[in-house]
Each structure stands twice: as C-alpha cells, then as structure tokens.
Short mmCIF file of C-alpha atoms and ligand atoms in Angstrom, two decimals:
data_model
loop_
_atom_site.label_atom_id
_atom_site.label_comp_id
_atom_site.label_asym_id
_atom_site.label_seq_id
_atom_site.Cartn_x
_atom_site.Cartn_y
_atom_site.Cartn_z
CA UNK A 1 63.45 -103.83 29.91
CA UNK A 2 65.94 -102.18 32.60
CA UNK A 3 65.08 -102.91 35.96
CA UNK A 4 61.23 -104.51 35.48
CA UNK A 5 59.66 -105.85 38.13
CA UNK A 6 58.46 -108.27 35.19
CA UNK A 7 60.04 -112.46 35.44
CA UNK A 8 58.40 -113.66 32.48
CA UNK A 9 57.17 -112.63 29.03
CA UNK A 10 54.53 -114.43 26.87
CA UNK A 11 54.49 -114.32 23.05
CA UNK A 12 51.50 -115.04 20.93
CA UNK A 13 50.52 -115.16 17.47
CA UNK A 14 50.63 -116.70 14.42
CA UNK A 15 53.75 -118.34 12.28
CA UNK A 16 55.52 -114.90 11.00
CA UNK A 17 54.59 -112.39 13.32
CA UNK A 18 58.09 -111.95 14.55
CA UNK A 19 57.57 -113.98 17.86
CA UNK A 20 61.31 -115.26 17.92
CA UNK A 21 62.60 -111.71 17.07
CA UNK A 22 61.33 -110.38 19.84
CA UNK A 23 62.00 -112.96 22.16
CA UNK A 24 64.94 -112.27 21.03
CA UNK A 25 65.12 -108.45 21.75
CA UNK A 26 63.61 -109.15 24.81
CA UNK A 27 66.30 -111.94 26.23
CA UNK A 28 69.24 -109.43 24.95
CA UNK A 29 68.04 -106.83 26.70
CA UNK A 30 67.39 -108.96 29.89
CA UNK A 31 70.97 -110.01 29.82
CA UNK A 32 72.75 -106.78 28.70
CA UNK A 33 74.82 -105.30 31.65
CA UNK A 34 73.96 -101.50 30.66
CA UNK A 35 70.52 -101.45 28.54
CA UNK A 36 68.34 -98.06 28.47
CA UNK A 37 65.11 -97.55 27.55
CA UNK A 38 65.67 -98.45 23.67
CA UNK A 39 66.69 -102.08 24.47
CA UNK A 40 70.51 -103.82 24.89
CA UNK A 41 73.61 -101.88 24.30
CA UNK A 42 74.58 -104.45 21.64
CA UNK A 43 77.89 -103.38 22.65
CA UNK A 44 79.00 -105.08 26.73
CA UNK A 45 80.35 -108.08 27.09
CA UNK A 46 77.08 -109.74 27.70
CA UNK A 47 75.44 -108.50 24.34
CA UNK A 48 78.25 -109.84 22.84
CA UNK A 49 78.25 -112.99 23.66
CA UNK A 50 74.62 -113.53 23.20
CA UNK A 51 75.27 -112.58 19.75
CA UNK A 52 78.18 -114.78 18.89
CA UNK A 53 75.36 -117.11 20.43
CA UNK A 54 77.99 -118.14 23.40
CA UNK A 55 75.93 -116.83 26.63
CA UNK A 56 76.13 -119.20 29.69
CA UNK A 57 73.38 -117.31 30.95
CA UNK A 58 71.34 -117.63 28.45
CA UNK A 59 69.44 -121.38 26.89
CA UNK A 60 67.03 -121.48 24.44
CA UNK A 61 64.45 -124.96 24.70
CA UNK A 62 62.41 -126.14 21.80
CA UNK A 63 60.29 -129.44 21.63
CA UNK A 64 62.40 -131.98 20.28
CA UNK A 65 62.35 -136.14 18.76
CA UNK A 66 59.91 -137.28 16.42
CA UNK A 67 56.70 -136.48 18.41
CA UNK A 68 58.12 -132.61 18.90
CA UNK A 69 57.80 -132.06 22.92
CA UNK A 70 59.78 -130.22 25.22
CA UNK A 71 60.96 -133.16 27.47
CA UNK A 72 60.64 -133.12 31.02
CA UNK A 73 64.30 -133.03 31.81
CA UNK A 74 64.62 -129.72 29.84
CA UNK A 75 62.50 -128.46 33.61
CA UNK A 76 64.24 -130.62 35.89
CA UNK A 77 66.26 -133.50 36.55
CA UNK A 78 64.94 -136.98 35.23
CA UNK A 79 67.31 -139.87 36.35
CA UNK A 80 68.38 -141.82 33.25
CA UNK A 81 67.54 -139.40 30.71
CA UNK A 82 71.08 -138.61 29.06
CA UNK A 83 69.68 -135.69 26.82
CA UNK A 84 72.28 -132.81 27.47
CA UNK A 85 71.33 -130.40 25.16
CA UNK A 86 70.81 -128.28 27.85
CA UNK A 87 70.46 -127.62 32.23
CA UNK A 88 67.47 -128.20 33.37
CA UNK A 89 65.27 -125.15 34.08
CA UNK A 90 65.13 -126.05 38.14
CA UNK A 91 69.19 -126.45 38.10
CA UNK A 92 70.27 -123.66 35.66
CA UNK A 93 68.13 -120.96 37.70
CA UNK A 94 70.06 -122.23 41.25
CA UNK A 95 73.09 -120.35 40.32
CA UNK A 96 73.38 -116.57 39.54
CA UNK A 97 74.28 -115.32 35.91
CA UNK A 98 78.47 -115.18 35.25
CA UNK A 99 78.69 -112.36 33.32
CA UNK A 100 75.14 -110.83 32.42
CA UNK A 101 72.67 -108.95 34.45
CA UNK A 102 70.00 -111.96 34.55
CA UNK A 103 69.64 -115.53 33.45
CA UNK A 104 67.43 -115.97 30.67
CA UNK A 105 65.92 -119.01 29.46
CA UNK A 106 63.58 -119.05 25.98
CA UNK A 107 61.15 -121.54 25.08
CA UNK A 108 60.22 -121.47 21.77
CA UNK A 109 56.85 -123.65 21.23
CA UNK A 110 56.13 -123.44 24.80
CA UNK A 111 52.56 -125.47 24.29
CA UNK A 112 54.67 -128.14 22.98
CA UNK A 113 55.32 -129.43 27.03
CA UNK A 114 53.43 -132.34 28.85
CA UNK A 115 51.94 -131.54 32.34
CA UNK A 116 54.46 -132.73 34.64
CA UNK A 117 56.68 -129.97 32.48
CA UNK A 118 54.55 -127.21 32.93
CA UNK A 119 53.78 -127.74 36.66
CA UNK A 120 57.77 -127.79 36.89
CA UNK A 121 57.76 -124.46 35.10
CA UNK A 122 54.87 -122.85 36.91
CA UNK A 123 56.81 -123.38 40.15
CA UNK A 124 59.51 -121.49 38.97
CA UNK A 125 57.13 -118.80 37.74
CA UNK A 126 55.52 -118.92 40.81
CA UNK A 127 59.05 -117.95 43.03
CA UNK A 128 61.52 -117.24 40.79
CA UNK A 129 65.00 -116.31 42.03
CA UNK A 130 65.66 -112.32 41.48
CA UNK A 131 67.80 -112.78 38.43
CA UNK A 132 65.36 -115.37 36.61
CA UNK A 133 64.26 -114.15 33.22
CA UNK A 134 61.79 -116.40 30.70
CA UNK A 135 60.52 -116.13 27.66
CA UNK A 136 57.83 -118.34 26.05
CA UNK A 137 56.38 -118.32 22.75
CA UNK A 138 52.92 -120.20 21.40
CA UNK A 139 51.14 -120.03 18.21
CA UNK A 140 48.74 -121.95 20.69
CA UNK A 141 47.65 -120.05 23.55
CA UNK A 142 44.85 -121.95 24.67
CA UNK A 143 47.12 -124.86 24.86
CA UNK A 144 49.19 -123.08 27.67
CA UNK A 145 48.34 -123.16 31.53
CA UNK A 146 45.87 -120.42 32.40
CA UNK A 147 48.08 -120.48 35.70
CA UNK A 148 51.35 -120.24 33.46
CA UNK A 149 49.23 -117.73 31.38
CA UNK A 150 48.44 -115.35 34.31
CA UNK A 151 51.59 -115.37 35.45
CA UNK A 152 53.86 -113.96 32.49
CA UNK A 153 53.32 -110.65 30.91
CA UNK A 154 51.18 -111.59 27.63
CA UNK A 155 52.28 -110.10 24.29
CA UNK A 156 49.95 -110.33 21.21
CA UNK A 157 52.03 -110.31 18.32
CA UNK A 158 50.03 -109.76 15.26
CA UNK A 159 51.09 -110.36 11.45
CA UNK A 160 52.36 -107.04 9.67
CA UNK A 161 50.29 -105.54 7.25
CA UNK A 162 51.51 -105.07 3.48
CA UNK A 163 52.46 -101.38 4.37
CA UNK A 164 54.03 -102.19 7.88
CA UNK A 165 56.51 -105.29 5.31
CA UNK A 166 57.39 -102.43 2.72
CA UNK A 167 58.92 -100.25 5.49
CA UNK A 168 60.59 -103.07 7.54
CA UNK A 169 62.31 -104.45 4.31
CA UNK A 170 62.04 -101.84 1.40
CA UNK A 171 64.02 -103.20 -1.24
CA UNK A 172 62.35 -106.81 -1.20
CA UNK A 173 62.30 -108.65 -4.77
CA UNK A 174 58.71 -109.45 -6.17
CA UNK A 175 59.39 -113.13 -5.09
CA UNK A 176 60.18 -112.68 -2.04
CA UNK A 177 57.09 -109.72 -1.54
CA UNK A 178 55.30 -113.31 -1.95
CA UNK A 179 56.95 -115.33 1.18
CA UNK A 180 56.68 -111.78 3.13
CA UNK A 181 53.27 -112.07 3.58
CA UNK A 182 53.54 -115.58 4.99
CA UNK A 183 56.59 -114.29 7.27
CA UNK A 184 58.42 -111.42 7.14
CA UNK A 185 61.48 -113.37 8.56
CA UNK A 186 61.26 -115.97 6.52
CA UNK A 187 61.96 -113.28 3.75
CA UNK A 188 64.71 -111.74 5.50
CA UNK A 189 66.31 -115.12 5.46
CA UNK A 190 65.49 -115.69 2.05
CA UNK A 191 67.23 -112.68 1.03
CA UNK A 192 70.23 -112.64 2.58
CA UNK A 193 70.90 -116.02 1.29
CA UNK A 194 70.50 -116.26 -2.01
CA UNK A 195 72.16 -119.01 -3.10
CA UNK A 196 70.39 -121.18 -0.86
CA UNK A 197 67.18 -120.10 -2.05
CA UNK A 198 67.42 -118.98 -5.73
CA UNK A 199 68.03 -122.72 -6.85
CA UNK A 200 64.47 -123.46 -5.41
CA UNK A 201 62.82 -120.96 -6.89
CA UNK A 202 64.25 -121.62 -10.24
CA UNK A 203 63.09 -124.99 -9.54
CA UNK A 204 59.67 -124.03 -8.89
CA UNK A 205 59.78 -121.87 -12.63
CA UNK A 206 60.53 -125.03 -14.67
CA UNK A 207 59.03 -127.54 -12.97
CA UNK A 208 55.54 -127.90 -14.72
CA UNK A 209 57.33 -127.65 -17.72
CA UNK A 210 59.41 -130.62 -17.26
CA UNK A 211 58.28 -134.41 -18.37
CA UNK A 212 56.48 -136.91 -16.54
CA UNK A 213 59.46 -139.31 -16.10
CA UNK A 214 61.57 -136.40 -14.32
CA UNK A 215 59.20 -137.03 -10.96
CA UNK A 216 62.02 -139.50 -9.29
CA UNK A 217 65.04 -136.75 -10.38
CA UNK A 218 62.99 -134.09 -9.13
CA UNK A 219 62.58 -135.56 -5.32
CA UNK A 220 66.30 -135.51 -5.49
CA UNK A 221 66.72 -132.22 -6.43
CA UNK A 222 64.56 -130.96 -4.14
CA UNK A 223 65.91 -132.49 -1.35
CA UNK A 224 68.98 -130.85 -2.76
CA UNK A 225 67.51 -127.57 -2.32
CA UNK A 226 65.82 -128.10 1.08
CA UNK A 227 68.78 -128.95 2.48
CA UNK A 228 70.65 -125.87 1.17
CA UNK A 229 67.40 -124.20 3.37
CA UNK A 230 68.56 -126.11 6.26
CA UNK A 231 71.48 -124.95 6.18
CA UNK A 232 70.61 -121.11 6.02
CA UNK A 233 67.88 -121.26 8.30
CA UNK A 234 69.60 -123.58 10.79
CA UNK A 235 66.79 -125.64 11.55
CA UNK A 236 66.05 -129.21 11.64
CA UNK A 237 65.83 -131.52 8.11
CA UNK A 238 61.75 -131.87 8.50
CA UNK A 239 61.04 -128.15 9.46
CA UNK A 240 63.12 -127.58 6.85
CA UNK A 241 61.58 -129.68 4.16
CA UNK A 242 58.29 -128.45 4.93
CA UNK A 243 59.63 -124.35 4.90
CA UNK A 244 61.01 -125.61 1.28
CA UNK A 245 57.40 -127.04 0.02
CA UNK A 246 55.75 -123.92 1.20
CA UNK A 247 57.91 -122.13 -0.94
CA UNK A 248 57.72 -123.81 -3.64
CA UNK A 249 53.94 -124.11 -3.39
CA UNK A 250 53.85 -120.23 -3.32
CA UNK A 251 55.96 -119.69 -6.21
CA UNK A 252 53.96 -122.57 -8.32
CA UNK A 253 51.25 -121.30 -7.53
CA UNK A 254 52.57 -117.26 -8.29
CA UNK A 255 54.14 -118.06 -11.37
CA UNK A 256 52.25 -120.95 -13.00
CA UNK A 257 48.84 -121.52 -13.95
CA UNK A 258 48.79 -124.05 -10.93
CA UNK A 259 45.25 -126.26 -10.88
CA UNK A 260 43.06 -126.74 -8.25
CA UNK A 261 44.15 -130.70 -7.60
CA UNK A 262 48.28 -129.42 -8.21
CA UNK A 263 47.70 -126.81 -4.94
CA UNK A 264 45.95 -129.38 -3.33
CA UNK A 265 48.44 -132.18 -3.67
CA UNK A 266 51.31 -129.67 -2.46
CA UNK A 267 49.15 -129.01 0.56
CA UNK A 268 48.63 -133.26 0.80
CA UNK A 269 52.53 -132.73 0.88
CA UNK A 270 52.74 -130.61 3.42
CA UNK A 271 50.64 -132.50 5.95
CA UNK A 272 52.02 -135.56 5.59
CA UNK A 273 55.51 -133.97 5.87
CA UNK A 274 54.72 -132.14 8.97
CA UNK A 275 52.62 -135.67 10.11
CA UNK A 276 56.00 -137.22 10.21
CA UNK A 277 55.89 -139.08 6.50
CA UNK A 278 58.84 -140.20 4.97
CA UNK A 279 59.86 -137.07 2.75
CA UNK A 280 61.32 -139.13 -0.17
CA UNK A 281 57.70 -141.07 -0.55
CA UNK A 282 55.61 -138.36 0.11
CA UNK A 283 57.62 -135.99 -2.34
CA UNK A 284 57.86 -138.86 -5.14
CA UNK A 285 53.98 -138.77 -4.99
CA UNK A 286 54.11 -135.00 -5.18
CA UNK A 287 55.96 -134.98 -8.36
CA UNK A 288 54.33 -137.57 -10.09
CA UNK A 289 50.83 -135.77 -9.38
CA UNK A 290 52.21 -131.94 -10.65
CA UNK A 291 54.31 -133.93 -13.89
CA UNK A 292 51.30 -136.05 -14.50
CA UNK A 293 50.20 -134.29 -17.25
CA UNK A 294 53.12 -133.45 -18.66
CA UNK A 295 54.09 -134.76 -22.14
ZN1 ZN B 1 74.72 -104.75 26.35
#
C-alpha cells in the first residue's frame, strides 16, 4: 500500500482464511522503504528485518494469561504492571520509525481487549501520527467497536474454496488435502515440517487399534507430539494442544471407522482444552473413551 491515505486495516473471517498472512503482507509493505504496487520489495533494509522478525518499528500484540486478553498496558502505560513484552501502543507511536517508512503495530485477536483498551486504541485511530500503521484481526467482528470498526478499512477474508487450495499449494499429500480445508496455513505448516507432524498422524493410524490399558501411555505420547507442534508452529502449549487434537480428530475420523460417541468425545476434548482444563486429565479421559472398546 504505497503512499495510502489509509491508518488502519481490519481483518475478518473465520480460523484459516489467511487473516495473519495478510496482515502480514500488509505490515511488510507498510514498513518497506521502496514498495510498488505489488506489495514490499522483500529486498531494503526494512523488509529485511521484518523478516528475520527484528523490526523496531514493527510489534505484533495478542491476548495473553490464562483468560486470553490483550492487557491494557499493551495500549498505554499502567503503573505497576511489569509485563514488557512489548511498548505500549500510546508510547511506541510518540516516536517516528528508525529505519522503515511507518510504524506498524498488529493485533492479532483484536476482540480479545477490555473497554478501557479499546477506547485507548480508538484515540489513536481517531488522530494518529502520519507514520502510524495498524492492523487488527477478529474472527469476531461484532465483538469490535462499531467506532473502532468505522474507522479502519474493513477486509472480509473468506475461506478458499477446494479449487482456490489446489492452486495455492498443488502438490499437497491426501492428509494434509484434509487439514487444508480447515486452514490452508495450517497445511502449509504441516508440510514443511514433517517431522513434527508425521509422528501424530501415525499416531492417529494406530490408535484405535491399540489396547485399552495403553490410554495413560497414549496421553504421554501425545503430549509428545503436541509439543513437537509447538515447536513448528511457534505458538503457545494450549493453542498448541488443541491445533494437535484437531488433527488428530480429522485424521481419526478420515482414516478410521470413528463412532458417533469417539468424534464426540474428541470434540468434549477440545472444549475443555480450549476452556482452560488441565490437558493431562482431559486427554486421559479422551483415551480411555476411544480405547474403551478395545480388547
Ligand atoms: Zn522493502
């Protein structure tokens, strides 16, 4: 976006409609010192950095802590709170960018921000200095300020179609045509690592095979293999956990003859995971339910 009049961008849709890819695009370009009309060079010293993920000018908020909101002092200054994972909005947007065109700041989960946060925010929306770039994302967007909404260019993103996955990533394997459909970058990940994802789908193949008494060895493993997804997708232990029993509910239910009450108590799973259970408990019931009628 070279030279838009436009401060703030949007993004809307669904889990796997590419909503973080193109807020990343978007932020690149923002901060690239000689974009055109396709986007950043990828080659100045501003695209470079933002790739080696080492841009001053550019943060990146998500909601954090076991009840998952962007704190207040991610917006502005709150005495005693000695979170410095990064400037607050107010403060980082007071000094011009060092060595990219603007200063960008993402929020990823932007509905995810209590009201004193997003009054903060809408002030800075409201005047923002000339080199102020932001970029939200919602899978929510009735949960975000009609004022905050009116003032940032809205982008629908929508979930490819079958056709629109084949010519993205044309050599996908027949497993991971499965996850596509969920999220296309969720497959890219999957793909280009491998060995952080094979083991859990191998997993998934033998595990209604395996005897009832494996349930407690089987939480372990897969905790072995969720972490390995951790790892690759560089994300936090529950999102994590929960991207792992997706997969292997998908793959269960692809390759097995998966009943009715199995799906169900993956889905139980799931929930409670994402509801802040303890993984180890909620997974040992998991296990027992799929191996309970195993020999
Ligand atoms: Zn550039």
């Amino acid at each position: 976006m070279p030279d838009s009049p436009i401060h703030a961008v949007l993004l809307y849709g669904p889990e796997g409609s590419g909503k973080t890819t193109l807020a990343d695009l978007i932020s690149q370009s923002w901060l690239c010192k000689t974009p055109s009309e396709g986007g950043a060079c990828g080659a100045c010293q501003a695209c470079q950095a933002f790739s080696r993920a080492r841009c001053a000018d550019y943060q990146r908020i998500v909601p954090v802590g076991p009840s998952n909101w962007i704190k207040s002092s991610a917006i502005y200054p709150v005495p005693n709170d000695d979170d410095h994972r990064c400037v607050p909005v107010t403060q980082y947007f007071r000094t011009a960018p060092l060595g990219s065109r603007n200063k960008v700041v993402a929020f990823e989960d932007a509905d995810r921000m209590n009201a004193s946060a997003a009054n903060a925010l809408l002030k800075t929306l409201e005047e923002p200095p000339r080199y102020a770039r932001l970029v939200l994302t919602t899978r929510h967007l009735g949960r975000i300020l009609p004022t905050i909404q009116s003032r940032c260019l809205g982008v629908l993103c929508e979930m490819p179609s079958a056709e629109q996955i084949d010519r993205m990533l044309p050599d996908l394997s027949e497993a991971h045509r499965t996850f596509a459909h969920r999220s296309p970058a969720i497959a890219s990940v999957m793909r280009a690592n491998p060995e952080a994802f094979g083991p859990l789908l191998d997993f998934a193949a033998l595990l209604p095979g395996r005897p009832r008494t494996h349930a407690l060895t089987a939480t372990e493993e897969f905790l072995t293999h969720a972490a390995r997804v951790e790892k690759a997708m560089n994300a936090g232990a529950r999102f994590a956990n929960t991207k792992a029993l997706e997969i292997l509910g998908e793959a269960l239910a692809v390759r097995t003859a998966l009943g009715a009450a199995r799906t169900q108590a993956v889905v139980e799973a799931h929930r409670r995971i994402v509801g802040n259970g303890n993984p180890s408990v909620v997974l040992d019931g998991l296990f027992s339910a799929i191996l309970a009628e195993s020999p």
